[in-house]
mmCIF file of C-alpha atoms in Angstrom:
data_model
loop_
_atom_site.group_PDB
_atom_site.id
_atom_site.type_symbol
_atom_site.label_atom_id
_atom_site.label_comp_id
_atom_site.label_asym_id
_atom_site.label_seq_id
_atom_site.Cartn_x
_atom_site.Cartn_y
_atom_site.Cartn_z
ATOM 1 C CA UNK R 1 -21.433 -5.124 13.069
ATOM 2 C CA UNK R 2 -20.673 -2.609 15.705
ATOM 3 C CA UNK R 3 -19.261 -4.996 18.374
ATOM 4 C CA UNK R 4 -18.270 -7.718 15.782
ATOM 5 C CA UNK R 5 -16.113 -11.059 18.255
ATOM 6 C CA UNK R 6 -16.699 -8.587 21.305
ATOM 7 C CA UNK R 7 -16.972 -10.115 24.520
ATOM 8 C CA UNK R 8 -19.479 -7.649 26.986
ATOM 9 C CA UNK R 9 -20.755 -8.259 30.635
ATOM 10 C CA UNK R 10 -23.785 -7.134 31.336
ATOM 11 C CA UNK R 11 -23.866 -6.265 35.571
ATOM 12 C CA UNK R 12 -27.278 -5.767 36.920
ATOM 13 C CA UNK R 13 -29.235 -7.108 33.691
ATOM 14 C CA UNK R 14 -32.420 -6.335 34.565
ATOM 15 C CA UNK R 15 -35.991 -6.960 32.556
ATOM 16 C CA UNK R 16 -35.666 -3.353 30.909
ATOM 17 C CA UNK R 17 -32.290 -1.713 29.977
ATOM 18 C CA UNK R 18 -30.306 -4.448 30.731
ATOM 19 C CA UNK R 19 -32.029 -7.506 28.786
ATOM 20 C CA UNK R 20 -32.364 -4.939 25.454
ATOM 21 C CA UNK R 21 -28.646 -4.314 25.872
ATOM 22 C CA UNK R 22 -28.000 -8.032 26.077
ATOM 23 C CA UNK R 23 -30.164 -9.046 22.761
ATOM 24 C CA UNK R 24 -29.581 -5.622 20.704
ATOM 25 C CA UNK R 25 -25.069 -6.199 21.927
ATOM 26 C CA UNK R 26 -26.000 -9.538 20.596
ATOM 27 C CA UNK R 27 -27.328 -8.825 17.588
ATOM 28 C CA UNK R 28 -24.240 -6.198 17.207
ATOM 29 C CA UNK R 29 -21.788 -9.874 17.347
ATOM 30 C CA UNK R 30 -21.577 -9.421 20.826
ATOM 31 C CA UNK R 31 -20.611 -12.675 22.964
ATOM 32 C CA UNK R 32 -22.804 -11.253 25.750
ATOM 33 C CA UNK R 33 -22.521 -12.307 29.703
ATOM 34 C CA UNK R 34 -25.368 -11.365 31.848
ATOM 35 C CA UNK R 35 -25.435 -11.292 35.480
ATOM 36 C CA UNK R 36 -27.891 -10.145 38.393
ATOM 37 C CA UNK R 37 -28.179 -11.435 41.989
ATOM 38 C CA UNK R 38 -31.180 -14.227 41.062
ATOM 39 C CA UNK R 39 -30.775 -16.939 38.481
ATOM 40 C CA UNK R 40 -33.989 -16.786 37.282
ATOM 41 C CA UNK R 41 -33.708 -13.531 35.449
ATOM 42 C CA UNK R 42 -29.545 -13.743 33.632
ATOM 43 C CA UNK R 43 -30.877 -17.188 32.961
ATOM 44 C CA UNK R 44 -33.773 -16.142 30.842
ATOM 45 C CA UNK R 45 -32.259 -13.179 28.966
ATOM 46 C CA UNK R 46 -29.372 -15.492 28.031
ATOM 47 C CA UNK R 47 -32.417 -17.974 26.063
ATOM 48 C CA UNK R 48 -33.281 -15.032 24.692
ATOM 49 C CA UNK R 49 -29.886 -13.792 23.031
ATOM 50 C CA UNK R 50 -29.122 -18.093 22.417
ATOM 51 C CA UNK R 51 -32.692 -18.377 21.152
ATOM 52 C CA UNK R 52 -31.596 -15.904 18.413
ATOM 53 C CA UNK R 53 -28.595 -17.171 17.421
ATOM 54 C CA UNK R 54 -26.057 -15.581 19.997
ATOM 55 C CA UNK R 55 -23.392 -16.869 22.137
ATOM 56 C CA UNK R 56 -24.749 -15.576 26.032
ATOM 57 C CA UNK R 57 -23.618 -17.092 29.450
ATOM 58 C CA UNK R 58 -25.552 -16.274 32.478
ATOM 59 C CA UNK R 59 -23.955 -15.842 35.927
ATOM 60 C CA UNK R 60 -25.754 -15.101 39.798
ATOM 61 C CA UNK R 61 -23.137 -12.398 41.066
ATOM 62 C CA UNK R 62 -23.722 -10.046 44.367
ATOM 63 C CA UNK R 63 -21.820 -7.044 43.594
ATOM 64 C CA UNK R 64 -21.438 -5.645 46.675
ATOM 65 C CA UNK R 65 -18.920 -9.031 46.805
ATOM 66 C CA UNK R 66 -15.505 -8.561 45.661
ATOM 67 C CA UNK R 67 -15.047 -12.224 45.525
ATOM 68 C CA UNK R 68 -18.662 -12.471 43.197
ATOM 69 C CA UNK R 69 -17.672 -9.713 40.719
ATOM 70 C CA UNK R 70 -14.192 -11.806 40.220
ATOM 71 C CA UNK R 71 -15.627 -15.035 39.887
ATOM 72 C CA UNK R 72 -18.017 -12.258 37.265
ATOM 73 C CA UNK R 73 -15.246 -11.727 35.364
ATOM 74 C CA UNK R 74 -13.550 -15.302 35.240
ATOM 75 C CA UNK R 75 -16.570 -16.803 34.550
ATOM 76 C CA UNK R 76 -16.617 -14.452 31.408
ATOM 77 C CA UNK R 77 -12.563 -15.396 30.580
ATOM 78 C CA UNK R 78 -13.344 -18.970 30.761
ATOM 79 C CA UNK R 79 -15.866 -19.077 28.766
ATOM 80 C CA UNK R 80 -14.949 -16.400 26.130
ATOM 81 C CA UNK R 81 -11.322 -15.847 26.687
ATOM 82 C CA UNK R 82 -11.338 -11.561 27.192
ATOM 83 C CA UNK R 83 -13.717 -8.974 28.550
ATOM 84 C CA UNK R 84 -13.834 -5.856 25.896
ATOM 85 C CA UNK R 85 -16.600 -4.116 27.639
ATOM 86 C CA UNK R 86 -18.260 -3.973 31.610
ATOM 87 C CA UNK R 87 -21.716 -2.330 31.393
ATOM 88 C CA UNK R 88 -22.634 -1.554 35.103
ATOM 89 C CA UNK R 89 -26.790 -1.253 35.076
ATOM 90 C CA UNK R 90 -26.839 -2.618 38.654
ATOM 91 C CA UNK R 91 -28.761 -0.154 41.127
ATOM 92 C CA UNK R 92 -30.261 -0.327 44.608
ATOM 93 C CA UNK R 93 -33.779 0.674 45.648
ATOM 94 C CA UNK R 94 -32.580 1.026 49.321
ATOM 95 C CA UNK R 95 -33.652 4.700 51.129
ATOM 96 C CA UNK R 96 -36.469 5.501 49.556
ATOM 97 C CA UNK R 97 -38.080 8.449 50.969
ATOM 98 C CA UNK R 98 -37.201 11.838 51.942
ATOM 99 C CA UNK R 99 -34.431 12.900 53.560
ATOM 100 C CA UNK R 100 -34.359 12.737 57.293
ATOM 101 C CA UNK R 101 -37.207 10.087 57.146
ATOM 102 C CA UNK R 102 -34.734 7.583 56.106
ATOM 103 C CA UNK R 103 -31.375 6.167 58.103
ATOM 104 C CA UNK R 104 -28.321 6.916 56.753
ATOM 105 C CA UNK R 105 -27.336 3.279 57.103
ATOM 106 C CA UNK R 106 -29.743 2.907 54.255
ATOM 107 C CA UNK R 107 -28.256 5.443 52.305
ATOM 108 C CA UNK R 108 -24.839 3.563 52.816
ATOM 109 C CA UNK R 109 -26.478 0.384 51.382
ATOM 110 C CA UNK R 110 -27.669 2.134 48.480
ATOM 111 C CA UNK R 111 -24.326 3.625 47.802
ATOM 112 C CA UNK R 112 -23.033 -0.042 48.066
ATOM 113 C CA UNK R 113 -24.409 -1.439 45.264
ATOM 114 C CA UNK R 114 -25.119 1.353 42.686
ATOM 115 C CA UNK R 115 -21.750 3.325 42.975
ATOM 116 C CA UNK R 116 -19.153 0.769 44.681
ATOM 117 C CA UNK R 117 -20.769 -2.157 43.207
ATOM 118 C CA UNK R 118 -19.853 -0.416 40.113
ATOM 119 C CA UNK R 119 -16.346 0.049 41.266
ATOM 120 C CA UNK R 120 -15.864 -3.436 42.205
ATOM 121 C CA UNK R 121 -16.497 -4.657 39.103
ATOM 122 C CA UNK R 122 -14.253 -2.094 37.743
ATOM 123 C CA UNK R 123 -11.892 -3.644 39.959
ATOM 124 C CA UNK R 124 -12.311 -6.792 38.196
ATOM 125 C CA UNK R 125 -12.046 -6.107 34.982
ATOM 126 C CA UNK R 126 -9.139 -3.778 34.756
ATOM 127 C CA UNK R 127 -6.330 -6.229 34.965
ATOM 128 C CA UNK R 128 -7.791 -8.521 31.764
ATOM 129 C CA UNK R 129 -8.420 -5.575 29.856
ATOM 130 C CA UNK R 130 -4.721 -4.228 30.874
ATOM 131 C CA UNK R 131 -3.550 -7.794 29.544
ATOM 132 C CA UNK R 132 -5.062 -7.375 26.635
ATOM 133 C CA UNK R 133 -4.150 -3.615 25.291
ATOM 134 C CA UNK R 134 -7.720 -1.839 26.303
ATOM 135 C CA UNK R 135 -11.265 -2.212 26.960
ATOM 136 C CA UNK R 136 -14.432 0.503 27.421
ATOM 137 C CA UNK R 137 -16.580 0.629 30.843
ATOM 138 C CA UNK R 138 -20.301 2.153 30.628
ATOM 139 C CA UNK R 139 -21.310 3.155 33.841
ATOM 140 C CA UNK R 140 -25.076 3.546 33.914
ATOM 141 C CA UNK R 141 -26.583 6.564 35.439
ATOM 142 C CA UNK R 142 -29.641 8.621 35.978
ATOM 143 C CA UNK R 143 -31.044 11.491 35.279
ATOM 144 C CA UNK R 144 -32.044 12.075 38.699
ATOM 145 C CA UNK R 145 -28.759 13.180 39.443
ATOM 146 C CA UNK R 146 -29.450 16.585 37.583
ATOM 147 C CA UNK R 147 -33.383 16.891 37.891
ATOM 148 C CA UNK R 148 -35.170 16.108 41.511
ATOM 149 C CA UNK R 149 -36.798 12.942 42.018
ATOM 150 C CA UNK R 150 -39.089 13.210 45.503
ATOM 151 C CA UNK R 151 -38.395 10.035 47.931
ATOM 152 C CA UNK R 152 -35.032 9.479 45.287
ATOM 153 C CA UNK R 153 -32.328 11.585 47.328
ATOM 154 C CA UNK R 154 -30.290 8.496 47.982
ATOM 155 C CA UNK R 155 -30.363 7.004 44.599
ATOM 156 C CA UNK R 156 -29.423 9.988 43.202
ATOM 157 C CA UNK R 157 -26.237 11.031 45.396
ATOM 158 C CA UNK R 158 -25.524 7.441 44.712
ATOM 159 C CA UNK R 159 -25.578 7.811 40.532
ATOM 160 C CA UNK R 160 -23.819 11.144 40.946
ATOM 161 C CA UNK R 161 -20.999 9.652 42.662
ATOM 162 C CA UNK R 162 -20.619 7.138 40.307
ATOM 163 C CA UNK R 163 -20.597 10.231 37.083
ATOM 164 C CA UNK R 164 -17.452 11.615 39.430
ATOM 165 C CA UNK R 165 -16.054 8.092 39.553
ATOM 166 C CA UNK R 166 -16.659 7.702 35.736
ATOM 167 C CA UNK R 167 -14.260 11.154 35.257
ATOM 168 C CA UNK R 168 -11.154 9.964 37.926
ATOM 169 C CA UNK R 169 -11.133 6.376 36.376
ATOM 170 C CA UNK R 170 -10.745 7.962 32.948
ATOM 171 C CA UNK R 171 -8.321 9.864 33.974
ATOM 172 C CA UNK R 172 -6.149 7.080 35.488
ATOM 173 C CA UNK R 173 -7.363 4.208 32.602
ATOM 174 C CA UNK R 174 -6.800 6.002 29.936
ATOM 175 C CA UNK R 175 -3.193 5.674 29.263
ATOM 176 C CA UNK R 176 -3.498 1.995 29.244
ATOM 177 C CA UNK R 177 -6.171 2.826 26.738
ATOM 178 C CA UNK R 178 -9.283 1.571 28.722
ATOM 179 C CA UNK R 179 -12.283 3.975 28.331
ATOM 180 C CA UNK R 180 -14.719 5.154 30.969
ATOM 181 C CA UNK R 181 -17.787 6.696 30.223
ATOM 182 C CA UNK R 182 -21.102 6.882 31.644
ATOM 183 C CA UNK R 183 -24.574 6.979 30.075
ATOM 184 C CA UNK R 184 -27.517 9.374 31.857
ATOM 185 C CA UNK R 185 -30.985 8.458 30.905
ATOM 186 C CA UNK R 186 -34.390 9.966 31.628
ATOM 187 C CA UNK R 187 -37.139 8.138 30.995
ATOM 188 C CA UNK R 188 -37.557 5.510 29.367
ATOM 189 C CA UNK R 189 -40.181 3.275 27.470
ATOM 190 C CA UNK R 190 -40.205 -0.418 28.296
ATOM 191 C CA UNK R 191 -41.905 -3.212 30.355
ATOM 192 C CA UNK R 192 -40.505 -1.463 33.336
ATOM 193 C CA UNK R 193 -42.020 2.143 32.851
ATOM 194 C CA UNK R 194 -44.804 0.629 31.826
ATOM 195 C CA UNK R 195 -45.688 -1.564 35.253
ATOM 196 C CA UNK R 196 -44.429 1.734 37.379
ATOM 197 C CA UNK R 197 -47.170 4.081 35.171
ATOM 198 C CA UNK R 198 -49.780 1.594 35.246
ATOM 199 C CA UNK R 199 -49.239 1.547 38.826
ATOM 200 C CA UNK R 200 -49.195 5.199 39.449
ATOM 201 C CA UNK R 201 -52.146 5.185 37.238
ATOM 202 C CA UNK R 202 -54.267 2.944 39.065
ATOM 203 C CA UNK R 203 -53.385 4.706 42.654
ATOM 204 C CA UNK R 204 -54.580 8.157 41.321
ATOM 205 C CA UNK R 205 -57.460 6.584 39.238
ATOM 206 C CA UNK R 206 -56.537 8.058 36.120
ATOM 207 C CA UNK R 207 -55.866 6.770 32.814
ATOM 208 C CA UNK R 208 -51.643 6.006 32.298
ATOM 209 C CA UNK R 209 -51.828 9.020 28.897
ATOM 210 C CA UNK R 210 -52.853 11.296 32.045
ATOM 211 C CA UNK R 211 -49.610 10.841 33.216
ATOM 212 C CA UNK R 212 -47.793 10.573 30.161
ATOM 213 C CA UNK R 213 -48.873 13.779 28.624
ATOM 214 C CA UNK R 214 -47.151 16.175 31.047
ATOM 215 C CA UNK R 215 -43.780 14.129 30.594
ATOM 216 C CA UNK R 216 -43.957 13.918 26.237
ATOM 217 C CA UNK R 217 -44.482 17.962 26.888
ATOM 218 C CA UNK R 218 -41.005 18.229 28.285
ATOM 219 C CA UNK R 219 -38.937 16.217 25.516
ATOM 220 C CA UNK R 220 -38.569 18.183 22.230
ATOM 221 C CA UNK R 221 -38.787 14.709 20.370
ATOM 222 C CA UNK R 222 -42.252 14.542 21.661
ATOM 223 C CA UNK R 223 -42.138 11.035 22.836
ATOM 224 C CA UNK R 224 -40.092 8.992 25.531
ATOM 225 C CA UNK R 225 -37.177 7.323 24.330
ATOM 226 C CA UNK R 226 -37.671 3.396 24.249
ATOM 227 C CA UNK R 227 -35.727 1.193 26.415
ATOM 228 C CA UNK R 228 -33.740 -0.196 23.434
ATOM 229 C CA UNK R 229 -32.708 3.125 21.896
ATOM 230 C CA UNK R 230 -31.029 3.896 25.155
ATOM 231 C CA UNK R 231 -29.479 0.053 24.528
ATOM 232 C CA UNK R 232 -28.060 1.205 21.439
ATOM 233 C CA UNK R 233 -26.732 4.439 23.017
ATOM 234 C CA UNK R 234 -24.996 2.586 25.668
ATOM 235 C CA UNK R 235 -23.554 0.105 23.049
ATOM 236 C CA UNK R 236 -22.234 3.149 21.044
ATOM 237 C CA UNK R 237 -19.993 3.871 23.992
ATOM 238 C CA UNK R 238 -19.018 0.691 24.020
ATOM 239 C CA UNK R 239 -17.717 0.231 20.939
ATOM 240 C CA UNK R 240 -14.887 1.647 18.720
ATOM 241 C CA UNK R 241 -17.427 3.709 17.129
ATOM 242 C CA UNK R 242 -16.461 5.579 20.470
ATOM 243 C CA UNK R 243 -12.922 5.383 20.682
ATOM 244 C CA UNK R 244 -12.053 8.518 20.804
ATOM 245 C CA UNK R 245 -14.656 9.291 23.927
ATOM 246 C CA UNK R 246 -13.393 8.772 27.478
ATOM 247 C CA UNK R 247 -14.925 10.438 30.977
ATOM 248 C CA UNK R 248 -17.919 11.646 29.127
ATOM 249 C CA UNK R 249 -21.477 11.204 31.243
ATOM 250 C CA UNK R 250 -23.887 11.300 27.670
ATOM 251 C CA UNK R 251 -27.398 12.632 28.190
ATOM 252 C CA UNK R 252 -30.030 9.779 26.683
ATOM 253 C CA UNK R 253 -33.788 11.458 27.450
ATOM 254 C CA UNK R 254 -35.129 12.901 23.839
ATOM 255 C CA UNK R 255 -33.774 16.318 24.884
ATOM 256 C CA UNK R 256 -35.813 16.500 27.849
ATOM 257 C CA UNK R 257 -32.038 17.498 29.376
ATOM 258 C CA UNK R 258 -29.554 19.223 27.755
ATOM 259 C CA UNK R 259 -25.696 19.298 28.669
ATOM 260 C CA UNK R 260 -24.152 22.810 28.392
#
């Protein structure tokens, strides 16, 4: 299995991305940790991955907290005894709206959570995966950072700071062979996307293929990717599969984006 006795914490382990990677890293022999800012929802995903066999704690950790993301990580050591991988999913909707209509203050929140939040937990894992001869950290990012978004300005500037993190913390991890990469995706196909099209759907009275039909049009594969082949993406890059890989941002969106 590709992360066979690995020990992965899952940051910001939302209902879409983050609970497929926590039942597909399981499934991979993954002991998997999951962690959001509620109870209700690490809690649940855990049953999930335990309901099918796994080994999953679930922690409630604010990373915007220095103190939560290290309590993150010794909750993890306690209970498992290393960290191999940190997958930072965690984002903030803060600042939504254009620019100029929104305080920068906002802006500054965002930024706190979906790049330094990231960082933190860096932070925190580092000196166990020193200890221990390596380790791989997926940072999470968006494809908003490369195609406009309207009312996303913040978000994005936040998830493009955190690519340019992803690149200096290879740089300076990589000699004591910890890995730093980051995955990009576009859209993707889940209970999440689903909700937000359904939504959009109902506000313009239209049918939710209406809106889909203009985005599959864009993606050579003809189809969005689903939430769990991006999982499986970001558990490549976690994994020695990807060892040789380090400060590269991955683009995960069915060609709808292509790197030069």
């Amino acid at each position: 299995m590709l992360l066979s006795e690995k020990v992965l914490i899952i940051a910001g382990a939302g209902p879409g991305l983050g609970r497929r990677l926590a039942i597909q890293g399981a499934r991979e022999g993954a002991r998997i940790v999951v962690a959001t800012q509620t109870r209700e929802g690490p809690e649940q995903i855990a049953a999930e991955v335990q309901a099918a066999g796994g080994e999953a704690i679930a922690r409630v950790a604010d990373i915007g907290s220095e103190a939560d993301c290290a309590a993150l990580v010794d909750a993890a050591l306690q209970a498992f005894g290393r960290v191999d991988s940190l997958i930072n999913c965690a984002f903030s909707t803060a600042a939504t709206g254009p620019f100029g209509e929104t305080a920068l203050d906002q802006w500054a929140a965002n930024f706190n959570v979906t790049c330094l939040g990231a960082l933190r937990m860096a932070q925190a894992v580092v000196p166990p995966m020193k200890a221990q001869g390596g380790g791989a950290i997926v940072n999470i990012s968006s494809m908003a950072v490369v195609q406009h978004v309207p009312e996303q300005a913040a978000y994005a500037v936040a998830k493009a700071a955190l690519e340019g993190a992803t690149r200096q913390l290879a740089q300076e991890l990589g000699p004591c062979n910890i890995r730093v990469n980051c995955a990009r995706p576009g859209w993707m196909w889940g209970a999440t996307t689903q909700a937000y099209l359904q939504m959009q759907a109902d506000a313009r009275h239209c049918a939710v293929d209406d809106l889909l039909a203009p985005v599959r049009a864009r993606i050579p594969l003809g189809r969005i990717p689903t939430d769990e082949e991006c999982a499986k993406t970001v558990l490549f890059l976690a994994s020695d599969y990807a060892s040789a890989l380090t400060g590269v941002t991955l683009d995960v969106n069915g060609g709808e984006r292509m790197s030069a």
